[in-house]
Amino acid sequence: MGYYGLREWLDVKNKEYQELIYSRKKTDPLDEFIAVIDKKDLNKFIDSAGVTKKKIDGERLSKLSKPMYRKYAEETTDVIQLVSVFLISYNNQILTLSRTNALPEKRLRNTISVSLGGHISYEEAHDIFNQFDINDSNSLISRELREEISITKNHIIEPVGYIYDNTTNIGIQHLGLLHLVKLYHNEFSISEKRFFINPAFKNTTEIRDNNDIDFWSASLLDYFDNNL
């Protein structure tokens, strides 16, 4: 039978009691249950490939989504994985990041990204609260943003709609729930420093000159240029 107490109570000198420290279990992201929708339901949310500007229908997404291990979802095109997508802007420029070799998604390693975000878990998609209320600090979207970036000062989150790419193998598997995040300062910290390096704000012309940008970047840059 084990005993519990404060660390200060330990008799370090006589070693009468020993503290048992458990190592934190690391979960492989590919073993997570994520939210997916059937491919046949995709047209209920988007009109065409690229950026679709419309209200994100959280209620319908929750109703139509189902759970699937991410590693299985990555192997099929019969379902569409739901992911959060945040386009971060400051002073009419976009935050760019370099993906590292530590990224779980091998197909995106060593590419340049103009967005942050991640897979939405099935549990999150069926939260009892309003998942997409940008004014609720406990909503899914607010939590997703905090998981990706720490913003210490004022900023605005603007819902945009959806983003979908039908030109690449990875693009056809994901539906992005797109939000524009406007910063009023250049103070932030990337949360997943193992996965993203070299954060920098750049103008769209400079970004387009890079051949390593990922599959969503062209659509995101077009949206940004057309909505300044």
XYZ file of C-alpha atoms in Angstrom:
228
model
C 0.000 0.000 0.000
C 1.360 3.416 -0.985
C 1.394 6.587 1.066
C 0.862 10.143 -0.076
C 2.307 13.332 1.389
C 4.157 16.547 0.711
C 7.610 16.416 -0.825
C 8.878 18.529 2.088
C 8.102 15.666 4.475
C 10.699 13.381 2.914
C 13.543 12.378 5.218
C 16.286 12.869 2.644
C 19.130 12.246 5.070
C 17.951 8.869 6.381
C 16.109 7.964 3.170
C 13.228 6.598 5.206
C 10.787 7.409 2.434
C 11.378 7.565 -1.262
C 9.465 9.624 -3.769
C 8.126 7.628 -6.679
C 8.217 9.667 -9.886
C 6.320 8.368 -12.868
C 7.522 9.317 -16.315
C 4.874 11.086 -18.361
C 3.481 8.882 -21.091
C 3.847 10.396 -24.534
C 0.959 9.710 -26.855
C 1.696 9.329 -30.536
C -0.474 11.899 -32.374
C -1.316 9.219 -34.940
C -2.986 7.187 -32.166
C -5.467 9.941 -31.345
C -9.179 9.765 -32.098
C -9.889 12.624 -34.484
C -13.113 13.993 -35.933
C -13.823 13.104 -39.561
C -16.768 13.464 -41.902
C -17.705 11.269 -44.857
C -16.403 12.599 -48.150
C -19.950 12.667 -49.536
C -20.796 15.341 -46.950
C -18.039 17.723 -48.031
C -20.300 19.698 -50.366
C -22.495 20.595 -47.407
C -19.741 22.965 -46.269
C -17.794 24.205 -49.297
C -18.770 25.458 -52.735
C -15.425 24.759 -54.405
C -11.753 24.196 -53.672
C -9.796 27.025 -52.079
C -11.214 29.333 -49.426
C -14.993 29.298 -48.920
C -16.142 32.362 -46.990
C -19.182 31.423 -44.946
C -20.197 30.850 -41.341
C -18.623 27.725 -39.852
C -21.537 25.411 -39.116
C -20.392 23.875 -35.842
C -23.717 22.196 -35.162
C -23.737 20.381 -38.499
C -20.065 19.450 -38.209
C -20.710 17.922 -34.793
C -23.737 16.009 -36.082
C -21.988 14.591 -39.152
C -18.555 13.906 -37.683
C -17.476 10.524 -36.387
C -14.369 9.246 -34.565
C -11.456 7.566 -36.301
C -7.892 6.804 -35.373
C -5.783 9.381 -37.159
C -3.386 6.738 -38.501
C -6.311 5.054 -40.266
C -7.748 8.342 -41.517
C -4.394 9.167 -43.128
C -4.644 5.980 -45.196
C -8.017 6.676 -46.844
C -9.724 9.311 -48.949
C -13.221 8.121 -48.014
C -13.317 10.491 -45.042
C -12.269 14.112 -44.540
C -10.297 15.061 -41.445
C -11.323 18.250 -39.626
C -8.480 20.609 -38.733
C -8.220 24.100 -37.311
C -6.365 26.642 -39.464
C -5.144 30.008 -38.173
C -3.731 32.652 -40.489
C -1.727 35.038 -38.279
C -1.236 38.608 -39.539
C 0.562 41.695 -38.305
C 1.087 45.014 -40.081
C -0.273 43.597 -43.380
C 2.160 40.697 -43.258
C 1.658 36.973 -42.605
C 3.435 34.780 -40.074
C 5.502 32.099 -41.799
C 7.148 29.083 -40.178
C 9.445 26.251 -41.230
C 8.293 22.736 -40.383
C 10.900 20.391 -38.904
C 11.660 16.695 -39.302
C 9.936 16.063 -35.954
C 6.502 16.804 -37.414
C 4.185 13.739 -37.102
C 2.864 14.233 -40.642
C 5.824 13.102 -42.757
C 4.397 14.582 -45.951
C 4.693 18.112 -44.539
C 8.208 17.930 -43.139
C 10.668 20.585 -44.312
C 7.961 22.754 -45.857
C 7.065 26.385 -45.240
C 3.696 27.075 -43.636
C 1.712 30.304 -43.534
C -0.759 28.938 -41.004
C -0.981 27.191 -37.666
C -3.505 24.624 -36.531
C -4.085 20.974 -35.869
C -6.439 18.043 -36.001
C -9.664 18.391 -34.042
C -10.325 15.500 -31.711
C -13.707 13.794 -31.785
C -14.239 14.696 -28.132
C -13.598 18.375 -28.851
C -15.968 18.379 -31.821
C -18.751 17.183 -29.512
C -18.102 19.563 -26.638
C -21.288 20.671 -24.873
C -20.190 24.296 -25.216
C -20.260 26.424 -28.370
C -17.163 25.081 -30.077
C -16.749 27.975 -32.490
C -17.572 30.985 -30.301
C -14.489 33.177 -30.696
C -15.560 35.283 -27.703
C -15.579 32.265 -25.376
C -12.110 31.571 -23.984
C -13.150 27.966 -23.314
C -14.431 27.259 -26.818
C -12.747 24.758 -29.097
C -11.310 27.427 -31.392
C -9.913 29.486 -28.513
C -8.244 26.399 -27.034
C -6.897 25.325 -30.416
C -5.289 28.742 -30.895
C -3.665 28.651 -27.446
C -2.228 25.220 -28.220
C -0.453 26.626 -31.265
C 0.681 30.103 -30.224
C 0.914 32.227 -27.095
C -0.254 35.792 -27.692
C 0.317 38.016 -24.702
C -1.407 41.197 -25.865
C -4.559 42.274 -27.684
C -5.555 40.491 -30.867
C -8.672 39.803 -32.916
C -9.925 36.433 -34.171
C -12.108 36.650 -37.272
C -13.926 33.532 -38.547
C -13.435 33.179 -42.291
C -14.963 29.836 -43.268
C -13.414 26.740 -44.786
C -10.328 25.894 -46.811
C -9.972 22.810 -48.989
C -7.402 21.713 -51.551
C -8.171 19.152 -54.251
C -4.800 19.201 -56.016
C -2.690 17.132 -53.614
C -3.060 13.781 -51.856
C -2.844 15.395 -48.432
C -5.127 18.265 -49.407
C -8.080 16.089 -50.377
C -8.004 14.442 -46.933
C -8.459 17.616 -44.856
C -11.074 20.327 -44.371
C -9.716 23.410 -42.634
C -11.829 25.582 -40.343
C -10.208 28.899 -41.180
C -9.770 31.876 -38.851
C -7.794 35.075 -39.371
C -5.904 36.236 -36.274
C -4.861 39.898 -36.356
C -2.086 40.950 -33.973
C -1.583 44.534 -32.819
C 1.998 43.838 -31.786
C 4.878 41.595 -32.729
C 5.017 39.681 -29.463
C 4.180 35.988 -29.502
C 5.617 32.566 -28.792
C 5.159 29.399 -30.839
C 3.982 26.550 -28.603
C 5.222 23.587 -30.644
C 8.872 24.575 -31.022
C 9.793 20.978 -31.893
C 7.636 21.176 -34.992
C 8.003 24.808 -36.114
C 11.076 27.032 -36.352
C 12.101 30.367 -37.889
C 8.850 32.288 -37.315
C 8.809 35.543 -39.261
C 6.282 37.989 -40.665
C 6.593 38.439 -44.436
C 4.612 40.044 -47.228
C 2.776 37.806 -49.683
C 5.107 38.550 -52.586
C 8.116 37.399 -50.606
C 6.294 34.242 -49.497
C 5.203 33.326 -53.032
C 8.839 33.356 -54.150
C 9.544 30.343 -51.908
C 9.078 27.003 -53.648
C 8.738 25.122 -50.348
C 5.361 26.531 -49.306
C 2.738 23.906 -48.465
C -0.452 22.890 -50.272
C -2.782 25.441 -48.606
C -0.499 28.447 -48.834
C -1.447 29.669 -52.328
C -5.151 29.789 -51.423
C -4.418 31.503 -48.109
C -2.210 34.112 -49.782
C -4.889 34.812 -52.398
C -7.486 35.243 -49.665
C -5.231 37.598 -47.714
C -4.369 39.752 -50.740
C -8.040 40.055 -51.706
C -9.223 40.984 -48.211
C -6.708 43.557 -46.976
